[in-house]
Each structure stands twice: as C-alpha cells, then as structure tokens.
Protein backbone atom coordinates (compact mmCIF):
# COMPACT_ATOMS: atom_id res chain seq x y z
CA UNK A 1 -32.66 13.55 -22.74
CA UNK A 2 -29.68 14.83 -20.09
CA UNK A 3 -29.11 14.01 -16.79
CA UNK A 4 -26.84 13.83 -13.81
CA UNK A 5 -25.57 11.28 -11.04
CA UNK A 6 -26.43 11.57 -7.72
CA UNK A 7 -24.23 11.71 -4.74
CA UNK A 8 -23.80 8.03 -3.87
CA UNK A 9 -24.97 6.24 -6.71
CA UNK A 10 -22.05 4.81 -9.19
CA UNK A 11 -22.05 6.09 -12.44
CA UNK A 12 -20.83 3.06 -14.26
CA UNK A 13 -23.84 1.30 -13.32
CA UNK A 14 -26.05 4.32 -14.72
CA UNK A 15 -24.42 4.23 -17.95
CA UNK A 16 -24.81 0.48 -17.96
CA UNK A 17 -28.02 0.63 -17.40
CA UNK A 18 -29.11 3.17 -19.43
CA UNK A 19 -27.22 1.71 -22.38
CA UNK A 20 -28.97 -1.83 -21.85
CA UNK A 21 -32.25 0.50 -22.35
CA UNK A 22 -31.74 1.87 -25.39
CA UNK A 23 -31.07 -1.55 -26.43
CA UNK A 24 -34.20 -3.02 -25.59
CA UNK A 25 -35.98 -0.27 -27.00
CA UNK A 26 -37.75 -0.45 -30.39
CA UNK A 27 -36.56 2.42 -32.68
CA UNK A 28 -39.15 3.14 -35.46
CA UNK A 29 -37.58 4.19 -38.87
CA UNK A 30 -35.63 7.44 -39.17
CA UNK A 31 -34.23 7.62 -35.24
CA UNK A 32 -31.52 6.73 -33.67
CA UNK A 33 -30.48 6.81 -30.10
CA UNK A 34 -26.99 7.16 -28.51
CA UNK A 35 -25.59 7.78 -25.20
CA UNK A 36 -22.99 10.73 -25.12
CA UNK A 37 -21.62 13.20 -22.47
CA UNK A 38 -19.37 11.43 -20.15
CA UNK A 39 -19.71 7.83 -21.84
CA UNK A 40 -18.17 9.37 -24.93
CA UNK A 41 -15.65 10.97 -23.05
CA UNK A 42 -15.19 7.72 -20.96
CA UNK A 43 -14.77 5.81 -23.79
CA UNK A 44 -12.07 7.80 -25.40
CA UNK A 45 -10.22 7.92 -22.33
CA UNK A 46 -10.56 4.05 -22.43
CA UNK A 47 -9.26 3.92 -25.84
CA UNK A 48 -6.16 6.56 -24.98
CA UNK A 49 -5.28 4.43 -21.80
CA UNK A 50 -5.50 0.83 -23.61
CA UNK A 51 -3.31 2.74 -26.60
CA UNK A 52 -1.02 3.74 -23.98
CA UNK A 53 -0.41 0.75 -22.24
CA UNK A 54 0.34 -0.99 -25.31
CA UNK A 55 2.72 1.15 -26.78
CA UNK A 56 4.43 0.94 -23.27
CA UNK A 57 4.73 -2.67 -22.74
CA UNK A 58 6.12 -2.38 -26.62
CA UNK A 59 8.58 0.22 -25.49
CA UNK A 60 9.65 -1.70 -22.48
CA UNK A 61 9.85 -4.77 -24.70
CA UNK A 62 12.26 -3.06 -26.65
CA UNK A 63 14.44 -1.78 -24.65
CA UNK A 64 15.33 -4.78 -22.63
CA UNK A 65 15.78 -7.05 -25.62
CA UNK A 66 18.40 -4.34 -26.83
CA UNK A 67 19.55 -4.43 -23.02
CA UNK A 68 19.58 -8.36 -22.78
CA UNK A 69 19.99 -9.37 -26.18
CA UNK A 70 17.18 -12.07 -25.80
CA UNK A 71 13.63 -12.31 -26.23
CA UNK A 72 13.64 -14.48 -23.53
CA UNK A 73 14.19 -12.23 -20.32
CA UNK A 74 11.99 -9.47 -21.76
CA UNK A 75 8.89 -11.48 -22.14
CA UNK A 76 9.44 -13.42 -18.59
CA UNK A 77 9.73 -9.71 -17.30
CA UNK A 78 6.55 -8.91 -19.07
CA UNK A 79 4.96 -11.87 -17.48
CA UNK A 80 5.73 -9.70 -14.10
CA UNK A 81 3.30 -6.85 -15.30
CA UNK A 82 0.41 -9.17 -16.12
CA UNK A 83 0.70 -10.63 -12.58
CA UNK A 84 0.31 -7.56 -11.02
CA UNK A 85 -2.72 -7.08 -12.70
CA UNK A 86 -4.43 -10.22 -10.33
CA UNK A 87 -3.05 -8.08 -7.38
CA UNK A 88 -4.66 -4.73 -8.76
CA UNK A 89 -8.09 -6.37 -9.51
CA UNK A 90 -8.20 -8.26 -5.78
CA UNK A 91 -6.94 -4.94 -4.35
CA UNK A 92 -9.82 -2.93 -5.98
CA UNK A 93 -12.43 -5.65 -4.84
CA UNK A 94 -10.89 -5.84 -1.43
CA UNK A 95 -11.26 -2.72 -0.85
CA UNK A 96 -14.82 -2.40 -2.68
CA UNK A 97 -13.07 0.57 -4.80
CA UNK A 98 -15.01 0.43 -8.37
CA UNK A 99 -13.51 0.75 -10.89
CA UNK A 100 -12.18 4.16 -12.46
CA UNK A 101 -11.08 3.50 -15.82
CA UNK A 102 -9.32 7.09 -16.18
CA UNK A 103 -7.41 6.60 -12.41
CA UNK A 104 -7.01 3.19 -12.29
CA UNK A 105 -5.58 3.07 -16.13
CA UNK A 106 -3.14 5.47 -15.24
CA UNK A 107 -2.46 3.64 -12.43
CA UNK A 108 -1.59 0.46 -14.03
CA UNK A 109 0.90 2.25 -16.58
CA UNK A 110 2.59 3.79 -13.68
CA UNK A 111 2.69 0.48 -12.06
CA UNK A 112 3.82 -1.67 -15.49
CA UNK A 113 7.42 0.57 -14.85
CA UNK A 114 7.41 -0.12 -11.29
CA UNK A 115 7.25 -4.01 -11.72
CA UNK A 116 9.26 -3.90 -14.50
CA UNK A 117 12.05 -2.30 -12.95
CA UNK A 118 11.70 -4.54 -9.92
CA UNK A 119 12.11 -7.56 -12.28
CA UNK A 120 15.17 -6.07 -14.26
CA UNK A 121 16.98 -5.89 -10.88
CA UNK A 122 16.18 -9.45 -10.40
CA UNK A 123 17.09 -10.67 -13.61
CA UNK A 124 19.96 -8.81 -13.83
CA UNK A 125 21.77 -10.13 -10.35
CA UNK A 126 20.17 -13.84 -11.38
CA UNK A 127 22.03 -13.59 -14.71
CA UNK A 128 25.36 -11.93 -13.22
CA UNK A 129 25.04 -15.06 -11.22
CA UNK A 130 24.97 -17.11 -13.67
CA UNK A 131 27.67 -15.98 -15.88
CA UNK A 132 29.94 -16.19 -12.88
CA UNK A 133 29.35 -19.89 -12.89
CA UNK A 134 26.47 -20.78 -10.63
CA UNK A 135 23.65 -23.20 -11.42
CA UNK A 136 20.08 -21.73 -12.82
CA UNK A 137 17.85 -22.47 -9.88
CA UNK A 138 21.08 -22.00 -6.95
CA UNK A 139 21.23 -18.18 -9.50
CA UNK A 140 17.85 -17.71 -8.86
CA UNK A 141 17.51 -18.41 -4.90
CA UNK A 142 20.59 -16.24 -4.51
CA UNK A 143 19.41 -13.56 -6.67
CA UNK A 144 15.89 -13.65 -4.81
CA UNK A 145 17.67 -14.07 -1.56
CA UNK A 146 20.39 -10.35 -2.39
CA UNK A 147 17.44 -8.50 -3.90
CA UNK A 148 14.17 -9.25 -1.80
CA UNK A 149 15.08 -6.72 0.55
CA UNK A 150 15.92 -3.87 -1.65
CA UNK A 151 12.64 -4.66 -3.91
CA UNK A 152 11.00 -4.76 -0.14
CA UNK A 153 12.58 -1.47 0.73
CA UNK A 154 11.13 0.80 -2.41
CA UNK A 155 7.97 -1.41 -2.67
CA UNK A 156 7.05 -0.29 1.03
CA UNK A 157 8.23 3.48 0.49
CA UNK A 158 5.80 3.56 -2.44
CA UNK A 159 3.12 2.22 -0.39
CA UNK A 160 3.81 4.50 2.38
CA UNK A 161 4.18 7.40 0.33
CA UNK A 162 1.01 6.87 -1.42
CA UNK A 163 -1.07 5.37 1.61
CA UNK A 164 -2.17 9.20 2.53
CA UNK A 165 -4.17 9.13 -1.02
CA UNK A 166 -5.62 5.67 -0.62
CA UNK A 167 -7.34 6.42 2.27
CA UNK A 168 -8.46 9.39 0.98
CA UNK A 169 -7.46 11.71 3.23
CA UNK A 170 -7.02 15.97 1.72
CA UNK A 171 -9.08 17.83 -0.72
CA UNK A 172 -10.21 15.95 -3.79
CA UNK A 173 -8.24 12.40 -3.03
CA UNK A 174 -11.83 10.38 -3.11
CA UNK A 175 -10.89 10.60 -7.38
CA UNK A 176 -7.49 10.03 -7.32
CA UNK A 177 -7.92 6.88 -4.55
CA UNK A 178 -8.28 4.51 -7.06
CA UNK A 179 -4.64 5.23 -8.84
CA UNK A 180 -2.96 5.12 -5.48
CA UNK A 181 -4.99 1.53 -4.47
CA UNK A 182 -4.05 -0.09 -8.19
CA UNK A 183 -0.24 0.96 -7.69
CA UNK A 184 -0.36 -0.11 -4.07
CA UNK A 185 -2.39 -3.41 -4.94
C-alpha cells in the first residue's frame, strides 16, 4: 500500500498515525507489515543527525579540555549548548514551525558551534580575569560586562542574516525555514 501527503497536511502526523495502525492491527501468521519510503529514510537521517551531534559535542569536548586543561570549563561550556536547546524548542512552538528532523538537526549542530564559541569568549576573558587577580564572581560580572556586546553584535548579524530564510521569503525557503528558526531561536 503507497501513498502521498497532501498539500497542507503534516507528514509527521501521517506517519504517526499510520504507524499506530499497523500496531493495532492483528497480523495472522506468515505477514508482516512495515512502514517504509520516507519513514525509513527519516529515520536514518535521524540516526545520522543524533550520530553527528554526538561525535561533535565529543569533538568540542576535546578540544577545549586540551585548550583549558580542565574538565571543568568544557563541560560548563557544554551546559551552554543544552540551554539553547529550551530556546530552539520554544522558538519552534512560538512560531508553530513543526518539527523537521533533517533541517532542524542540522540546525542544532550548526548552532552547538555557535554557542560554544560564544561561551569560549566568555570563559576565556572571565579566566584572564582571574589569573590577573580578580575575585570569581567580580571575574565573571566583568567578563559578562566586556563581552555582552560583542556576543550581542554577531548574535544579531546571524539573526539578521538568516531572518530572510525564516520568514520564508525566495524559492524553496518554506524547507529550509526550520534550520534558520532553530539557529535563530
């Protein structure tokens, strides 16, 4: 049995609902039923992106315990990717985008090096603070104090750069709207 989705009607649901049907269904001996097509392909995809954002956050973690020599200051920048994730979800339900697991996975990755190297810029000036004598939390208002407006500054030129494509506006940006809306979120 094949079929398509119509304009207008979101295909996540379909395959949700078709997949809660073949589980209700009684199979007699000897059949077996499966949904394939784009699910399969959707799933893989699923698997590739969750794969990939692993083995990035493990890359990242890497790197900036070679560039900090801690374990500390890499996981508390770390911490910084998973809270963007709370402003990607509300973003996508603000918004009543649904959500594309091929766009808005990519979307995240690209956004995990974005807050990351927001966070490393922070860090960094908070600890140069710090070694040149200065208390922890007088280190960290100063640090947030020099480096909110250059974090500001490239935050709001990635929004602005990518608003165009949120909004959908050109030829074929309705499927790439939900990348630009998780990185903007």
């Amino acid at each position: 049995i094949s079929g398509d989705v119509t304009e207008g009607v979101n295909e996540v649901e379909v395959q949700q609902a078709v997949a809660k049907l073949i589980r209700e269904w009684d199979t007699e001996e000897g059949y077996f039923l499966a949904q394939g097509g784009s699910t399969d392909e959707q799933e893989e995809a699923t698997t590739f992106l969750v794969n990939a954002f692993a083995t990035a956050c493990a890359l990242i973690l890497l790197v900036l315990v070679t560039q900090f020599d801690s374990i500390w200051m890499p996981l508390i920048i770390l911490v910084t990717v998973a809270l963007s994730l709370i402003g990607v979800l509300w973003g996508l339900v603000i918004t009543g985008t649904p959500f594309g697991i091929i766009m808005t996975g990519i979307g995240v990755i690209s956004l995990a090096g974005v807050v990351v190297n927001n966070a490393i810029v922070l860090v960094d000036t908070i600890n140069r603070l710090r070694d040149d004598g200065m208390e922890r939390i007088a280190a960290i208002h100063e640090g947030a104090r020099l480096r909110l407006r250059p974090i500001l500054i490239t935050t709001l030129t990635t929004v602005l750069g990518l608003l165009p494509l949120s909004l959908g506006i050109g030829e074929g940006a309705e499927v790439q709207q939900p990348l630009a809306l998780t990185i903007i979120a």
